[in-house]
């Protein structure tokens, strides 16, 4: 084995047997390759982590270019192979294919769209929503769909149960919305044992992220999940001032039970990367009925011969439409978008005229 880092240490920051299996060949090629996880991405620099300490590094330009050619980039959570040169600098020369990626698209306001990768190799997203004014089923639905599009499993964590008059009812509402297999929990993050409640998702090698609006209770939950680590962090801070370590621990938190938590500002203001076709897939009921609509690209917004409208709850249809528009806006040129919008408008007008004629 040419690995410089003991595997047990990497397991504390998410290394899994599957990943190791995928990796055996590149590692056997040369000496001095280390397997490390990306903990931070800056403009020209990276911070890698070996499970014990952070390590400043840079990515080889060839790697950056090869990724960029595929609208891809290194992100926190990536597993990489790096080596030290004779000046003691650490260079990343390979990225292992990520199992999952959370990404979003940025617009320049016109045609250009840039894809920004926010995190790689995430297993579970904790969707945090407060049972106070933050509670909103439509937003929850959007989050669920978006996370599912990224192939990441999720748990809905309804925080602030202590501030809600009827948490059981809201729990039922949220459960009714969640696809099969998605758990919904209600808790008081300040008092309940979040680590015990979330234990099934905190197994060694698991990587989690926290999503949810500002004030939902993400930091409170993060603290509850990594109580031991936070204590360790403040100890380090006292020792070496405001060094790298403090920042790194804020981004990639190893949790006491062997899982780890990624928490970055980018994830806190998330709008996910999605393709229009995938959006349809996340709404099974709509996808099942859509082939019976008269128009192949029916948006179920009042077009004649629509099989979906009327069969699906209007609110759900609205969320679907919003998500679809967002995805299409992100993947179409301005011209395509204008053409599509005028087609839809013409159909809607025709539909309304039809209806009026029928009613006499
Ligand atoms: N009563 C009660 N208060 C909570 C609970 N969870 C969080 N809070 C409080 O809600 C406030 C916001 O919580 P944070 O954890 O900072 O929220 P956040 O999601 O991290 O917010 P951002 O950092 O803005 O993204 C804090 O004052 C918490 O103490 C809970 O279960 N019950
Ligand atoms: Zn339709």
Coordinates of C-alpha atoms and ligand atoms in Angstrom, one line a residue:
X1 CA 0.0 0.0 0.0
X2 CA 1.4 3.4 -0.9
X3 CA -1.1 5.3 1.1
X4 CA 0.6 7.7 3.4
X5 CA -2.4 8.2 5.6
X6 CA -3.8 5.4 7.8
X7 CA -7.2 4.4 6.5
X8 CA -8.8 4.5 9.9
X9 CA -8.1 8.2 10.1
X10 CA -9.8 8.8 6.7
X11 CA -12.9 6.8 7.9
X12 CA -13.5 9.6 10.4
X13 CA -14.1 12.0 7.5
X14 CA -16.2 9.8 5.3
X15 CA -14.0 7.1 3.6
X16 CA -16.1 4.0 2.8
X17 CA -15.2 0.5 1.7
X18 CA -16.9 1.2 -1.7
X19 CA -14.6 4.2 -2.3
X20 CA -11.6 2.2 -1.4
X21 CA -12.6 -0.5 -3.9
X22 CA -13.0 2.0 -6.6
X23 CA -9.6 3.3 -5.9
X24 CA -7.2 0.4 -5.8
X25 CA -5.7 0.9 -9.2
X26 CA -4.7 4.6 -9.2
X27 CA -3.1 4.1 -5.8
X28 CA -0.9 1.3 -6.8
X29 CA 0.7 3.3 -9.6
X30 CA 3.2 5.5 -7.8
X31 CA 4.8 6.4 -4.5
X32 CA 3.8 9.2 -2.3
X33 CA 0.2 9.5 -3.5
X34 CA -2.0 10.4 -0.6
X35 CA -5.8 10.0 -0.6
X36 CA -7.3 13.1 1.0
X37 CA -10.7 14.8 1.2
X38 CA -11.3 18.4 0.1
X39 CA -12.3 20.5 3.1
X40 CA -12.3 23.9 1.6
X41 CA -12.1 25.4 -1.9
X42 CA -10.7 28.9 -2.4
X43 CA -10.0 30.8 -5.6
X44 CA -6.5 29.4 -6.2
X45 CA -6.0 27.2 -3.2
X46 CA -7.5 24.2 -1.5
X47 CA -7.5 22.9 2.0
X48 CA -7.4 19.1 2.2
X49 CA -8.0 16.9 5.2
X50 CA -6.5 13.6 6.2
X51 CA -8.9 13.0 9.1
X52 CA -6.6 14.5 11.6
X53 CA -5.2 17.8 10.3
X54 CA -5.8 20.2 7.5
X55 CA -3.2 20.6 4.7
X56 CA -2.9 23.5 2.3
X57 CA -2.7 22.4 -1.3
X58 CA -3.3 23.4 -4.9
X59 CA -4.8 21.6 -7.9
X60 CA -2.8 21.0 -11.0
X61 CA -3.9 23.3 -13.8
X62 CA -4.5 20.3 -16.1
X63 CA -7.0 18.8 -13.6
X64 CA -8.8 22.1 -13.2
X65 CA -9.1 22.5 -17.0
X66 CA -10.2 18.9 -17.5
X67 CA -13.0 19.3 -14.9
X68 CA -14.0 22.8 -16.3
X69 CA -14.4 21.3 -19.7
X70 CA -17.2 19.2 -18.3
X71 CA -18.8 22.1 -16.3
X72 CA -17.3 20.5 -13.3
X73 CA -15.0 21.6 -10.5
X74 CA -13.5 20.5 -7.2
X75 CA -15.8 21.0 -4.3
X76 CA -15.8 20.4 -0.6
X77 CA -16.3 16.7 0.0
X78 CA -14.3 15.5 -3.0
X79 CA -11.8 12.7 -2.6
X80 CA -8.6 13.5 -4.3
X81 CA -5.1 12.0 -4.9
X82 CA -2.3 14.4 -4.0
X83 CA 1.4 14.4 -3.8
X84 CA 4.2 16.5 -2.3
X85 CA 6.8 17.9 -4.7
X86 CA 10.4 18.5 -3.6
X87 CA 9.6 21.9 -2.3
X88 CA 7.1 20.4 0.1
X89 CA 4.1 21.8 -1.8
X90 CA 1.1 19.6 -2.0
X91 CA -0.5 19.2 -5.5
X92 CA -3.8 17.5 -6.3
X93 CA -3.5 15.6 -9.6
X94 CA -6.6 13.5 -9.6
X95 CA -10.2 13.6 -8.4
X96 CA -12.1 10.4 -7.8
X97 CA -15.6 10.4 -9.5
X98 CA -18.0 11.8 -6.9
X99 CA -21.0 9.6 -5.9
X100 CA -23.2 12.6 -5.6
X101 CA -22.9 16.3 -6.3
X102 CA -24.9 19.2 -5.1
X103 CA -24.6 22.0 -7.6
X104 CA -26.4 25.2 -8.7
X105 CA -26.4 27.4 -11.7
X106 CA -25.5 31.0 -11.7
X107 CA -26.8 33.4 -14.4
X108 CA -25.1 36.5 -15.8
X109 CA -28.7 37.8 -16.5
X110 CA -28.4 36.9 -20.2
X111 CA -27.5 33.6 -21.8
X112 CA -24.4 32.6 -19.9
X113 CA -24.9 30.0 -17.2
X114 CA -22.2 28.9 -14.8
X115 CA -22.5 25.7 -12.9
X116 CA -21.2 25.9 -9.3
X117 CA -20.5 22.7 -7.5
X118 CA -21.3 23.1 -3.8
X119 CA -20.5 19.8 -2.3
X120 CA -19.5 16.2 -3.4
X121 CA -20.1 12.8 -2.0
X122 CA -23.0 13.7 0.3
X123 CA -25.1 10.8 1.5
X124 CA -27.9 12.5 3.4
X125 CA -29.3 16.0 3.5
X126 CA -31.0 17.0 6.7
X127 CA -33.8 19.4 5.6
X128 CA -34.3 21.6 8.6
X129 CA -37.5 23.5 9.0
X130 CA -38.8 25.3 12.1
X131 CA -42.2 24.5 13.4
X132 CA -42.7 28.3 13.9
X133 CA -43.3 30.8 11.1
X134 CA -40.6 29.0 9.0
X135 CA -42.9 26.0 8.4
X136 CA -44.0 25.9 4.8
X137 CA -45.1 22.8 3.0
X138 CA -44.5 24.2 -0.5
X139 CA -40.9 25.0 0.3
X140 CA -40.5 21.6 1.9
X141 CA -41.8 20.0 -1.3
X142 CA -39.3 22.0 -3.4
X143 CA -36.4 21.0 -1.2
X144 CA -37.4 17.3 -1.3
X145 CA -37.6 17.4 -5.1
X146 CA -34.3 19.1 -5.5
X147 CA -32.4 16.8 -3.1
X148 CA -33.9 13.8 -4.8
X149 CA -32.8 15.1 -8.2
X150 CA -29.2 15.1 -6.8
X151 CA -29.6 11.4 -5.8
X152 CA -29.1 12.2 -2.1
X153 CA -31.4 10.7 0.5
X154 CA -32.9 13.0 3.0
X155 CA -34.5 13.4 6.4
X156 CA -36.9 16.1 7.3
X157 CA -36.0 17.6 10.7
X158 CA -38.8 19.8 12.0
X159 CA -37.2 21.9 14.7
X160 CA -38.7 24.1 17.4
X161 CA -41.4 21.5 18.2
X162 CA -41.5 23.2 21.6
X163 CA -42.8 26.4 20.0
X164 CA -45.7 24.7 18.1
X165 CA -49.2 24.2 19.5
X166 CA -49.8 21.1 17.4
X167 CA -46.6 19.5 16.3
X168 CA -48.3 16.2 15.6
X169 CA -50.5 17.7 12.9
X170 CA -47.6 19.4 11.2
X171 CA -45.6 16.2 11.3
X172 CA -48.5 14.4 9.6
X173 CA -48.7 17.1 7.0
X174 CA -45.0 16.8 6.2
X175 CA -45.2 13.0 6.2
X176 CA -48.0 13.1 3.7
X177 CA -45.8 15.1 1.4
X178 CA -42.6 13.2 1.8
X179 CA -41.9 10.4 -0.8
X180 CA -41.7 6.8 0.5
X181 CA -38.6 6.2 2.5
X182 CA -38.1 9.8 3.6
X183 CA -38.3 10.1 7.4
X184 CA -39.8 13.1 9.1
X185 CA -38.9 14.0 12.7
X186 CA -40.1 16.7 15.0
X187 CA -37.9 17.8 17.9
X188 CA -36.7 20.6 20.2
X189 CA -33.2 21.0 19.0
X190 CA -32.2 22.7 22.1
X191 CA -33.4 20.0 24.5
X192 CA -33.8 16.7 22.7
X193 CA -31.0 14.2 21.9
X194 CA -30.6 14.9 18.2
X195 CA -27.7 12.5 18.0
X196 CA -29.8 9.6 19.2
X197 CA -32.8 10.5 17.0
X198 CA -30.6 10.8 13.9
X199 CA -28.4 7.8 14.7
X200 CA -29.6 5.7 11.7
X201 CA -28.0 8.4 9.4
X202 CA -24.9 8.9 11.4
X203 CA -23.1 5.6 10.7
X204 CA -19.3 5.7 10.1
X205 CA -18.5 6.9 6.6
X206 CA -21.7 8.8 6.2
X207 CA -21.5 12.4 4.9
X208 CA -24.4 14.8 5.8
X209 CA -25.3 18.4 4.9
X210 CA -27.8 20.7 6.5
X211 CA -30.2 22.6 4.3
X212 CA -32.9 25.0 5.3
X213 CA -33.7 28.7 5.6
X214 CA -32.0 31.1 7.9
X215 CA -32.9 30.7 11.5
X216 CA -34.4 27.3 11.0
X217 CA -32.0 25.8 13.5
X218 CA -29.2 24.4 11.4
X219 CA -26.3 25.7 13.6
X220 CA -28.1 24.5 16.7
X221 CA -28.5 21.0 15.2
X222 CA -24.9 21.0 13.9
X223 CA -23.7 21.8 17.5
X224 CA -25.8 19.1 18.9
X225 CA -24.5 16.6 16.4
X226 CA -20.8 17.4 16.9
X227 CA -20.7 18.6 20.5
X228 CA -17.3 16.8 21.1
X229 CA -15.7 18.4 18.0
X230 CA -16.8 21.9 18.8
X231 CA -15.1 21.6 22.1
X232 CA -12.0 20.4 20.4
X233 CA -12.1 23.4 18.0
X234 CA -12.1 26.0 20.7
X235 CA -9.1 24.3 22.3
X236 CA -7.2 24.6 19.0
X237 CA -8.2 28.2 18.6
X238 CA -6.7 29.1 21.9
X239 CA -3.4 27.4 20.9
X240 CA -2.6 28.8 17.4
X241 CA -4.7 31.9 17.1
X242 CA -7.0 32.1 14.1
X243 CA -5.3 29.6 11.9
X244 CA -6.5 27.4 9.1
X245 CA -7.7 24.7 11.5
X246 CA -10.5 26.8 12.9
X247 CA -11.9 27.5 9.4
X248 CA -11.5 23.9 8.3
X249 CA -13.4 22.4 11.2
X250 CA -16.2 24.9 10.5
X251 CA -16.6 23.4 7.0
X252 CA -16.0 19.6 7.4
X253 CA -17.0 18.5 10.9
X254 CA -16.1 14.9 11.8
X255 CA -18.9 13.7 14.1
X256 CA -18.3 11.7 17.2
X257 CA -19.9 8.5 15.9
X258 CA -17.8 8.4 12.7
X259 CA -20.0 10.3 10.2
X260 CA -19.1 13.8 9.1
X261 CA -21.0 17.0 8.4
X262 CA -20.3 19.5 5.6
X263 CA -21.5 23.0 6.3
X264 CA -20.6 25.8 3.9
X265 CA -22.2 29.2 3.3
X266 CA -22.9 28.1 -0.3
X267 CA -25.0 25.3 0.9
X268 CA -26.9 27.6 3.2
X269 CA -28.3 29.6 0.2
X270 CA -28.9 26.6 -2.0
X271 CA -30.6 26.5 -5.4
X272 CA -29.9 23.1 -6.9
X273 CA -28.7 22.1 -10.3
X274 CA -31.4 20.3 -12.2
X275 CA -32.5 19.4 -15.6
X276 CA -36.1 19.8 -16.7
X277 CA -36.5 16.1 -17.4
X278 CA -35.4 15.2 -14.0
X279 CA -37.8 17.6 -12.4
X280 CA -40.7 15.7 -14.0
X281 CA -39.2 12.5 -12.6
X282 CA -39.4 13.9 -9.1
X283 CA -43.2 14.3 -9.4
X284 CA -44.3 10.7 -10.2
X285 CA -48.0 11.4 -10.2
X286 CA -47.6 14.2 -12.7
X287 CA -45.2 12.2 -14.8
X288 CA -47.7 9.3 -14.9
X289 CA -50.5 11.4 -16.2
X290 CA -48.6 13.7 -18.5
X291 CA -48.4 11.3 -21.5
X292 CA -52.2 11.5 -21.7
X293 CA -52.1 15.3 -22.3
X294 CA -52.8 16.4 -25.8
X295 CA -49.5 18.3 -26.1
X296 CA -46.3 16.4 -25.6
X297 CA -44.8 19.5 -23.8
X298 CA -47.9 20.4 -21.9
X299 CA -47.3 22.4 -18.8
X300 CA -50.7 21.6 -17.3
X301 CA -51.4 25.3 -16.9
X302 CA -54.6 25.6 -18.8
X303 CA -53.7 24.0 -22.1
X304 CA -56.6 22.3 -23.9
X305 CA -56.7 18.5 -23.5
X306 CA -54.6 18.4 -20.3
X307 CA -54.9 15.2 -18.3
X308 CA -53.0 16.4 -15.2
X309 CA -54.9 19.6 -14.2
X310 CA -57.8 18.5 -12.2
X311 CA -56.2 15.2 -11.1
X312 CA -53.4 16.8 -9.1
X313 CA -53.7 19.3 -6.3
X314 CA -53.4 22.8 -7.7
X315 CA -50.7 23.8 -5.1
X316 CA -48.6 20.8 -6.0
X317 CA -49.0 21.6 -9.7
X318 CA -47.8 25.1 -9.0
X319 CA -44.6 23.9 -7.2
X320 CA -44.0 21.6 -10.1
X321 CA -44.4 24.4 -12.6
X322 CA -42.1 26.7 -10.7
X323 CA -39.4 24.1 -10.4
X324 CA -39.7 23.2 -14.1
X325 CA -39.5 26.8 -15.2
X326 CA -36.4 27.3 -13.0
X327 CA -34.7 24.3 -14.5
X328 CA -35.6 25.3 -18.0
X329 CA -34.5 28.8 -17.5
X330 CA -31.2 27.4 -16.4
X331 CA -30.7 25.2 -19.4
X332 CA -32.1 27.2 -22.3
X333 CA -30.8 30.1 -24.3
X334 CA -32.7 33.4 -24.1
X335 CA -34.1 32.9 -27.6
X336 CA -35.3 29.3 -26.9
X337 CA -36.9 30.6 -23.7
X338 CA -38.8 33.5 -25.5
X339 CA -40.1 31.1 -28.1
X340 CA -41.3 28.6 -25.6
X341 CA -43.0 31.2 -23.5
X342 CA -44.9 32.6 -26.5
X343 CA -46.1 29.0 -27.4
X344 CA -47.4 28.5 -23.9
X345 CA -49.1 31.8 -23.8
X346 CA -50.8 31.2 -27.2
X347 CA -52.1 27.8 -26.0
X348 CA -53.3 29.2 -22.7
X349 CA -55.3 31.9 -24.7
X350 CA -56.7 29.2 -26.9
X351 CA -57.7 27.2 -23.9
X352 CA -59.4 30.1 -22.2
X353 CA -61.2 31.0 -25.5
X354 CA -62.4 27.4 -25.8
X355 CA -63.7 27.3 -22.3
X356 CA -65.6 30.5 -22.8
X357 CA -67.1 29.3 -26.0
X358 CA -68.3 26.1 -24.3
X359 CA -69.8 28.0 -21.4
X360 CA -71.5 30.1 -24.0
Ligands
LIG1 N1 -37.2 27.0 21.1 C1 -36.4 26.5 20.2 N2 -35.5 27.3 19.6 C2 -34.6 26.8 18.7 C3 -34.7 25.4 18.3 N3 -33.8 25.2 17.3 C4 -33.1 26.4 17.2 N4 -33.7 27.4 18.0 C5 -33.3 28.8 18.1 O1 -33.5 29.4 16.8 C6 -32.5 30.4 16.5 C7 -31.9 30.2 15.2 O2 -31.2 28.9 15.2 P1 -29.9 28.7 14.3 O3 -29.4 27.3 14.7 O4 -28.9 29.8 14.5 O5 -30.4 28.7 12.8 P2 -29.7 28.5 11.5 O6 -30.5 27.7 10.6 O7 -28.3 28.0 11.7 O8 -29.6 30.0 10.9 P3 -28.5 30.6 9.8 O9 -27.2 30.5 10.5 O10 -29.0 32.0 9.6 O11 -28.6 29.8 8.6 C8 -31.5 30.3 17.7 O12 -31.8 31.4 18.6 C9 -31.8 29.0 18.3 O13 -31.5 28.9 19.7 C10 -35.7 24.6 18.9 O14 -35.9 23.4 18.6 N5 -36.5 25.2 19.8
LIG2 ZN1 -51.2 18.6 -19.2

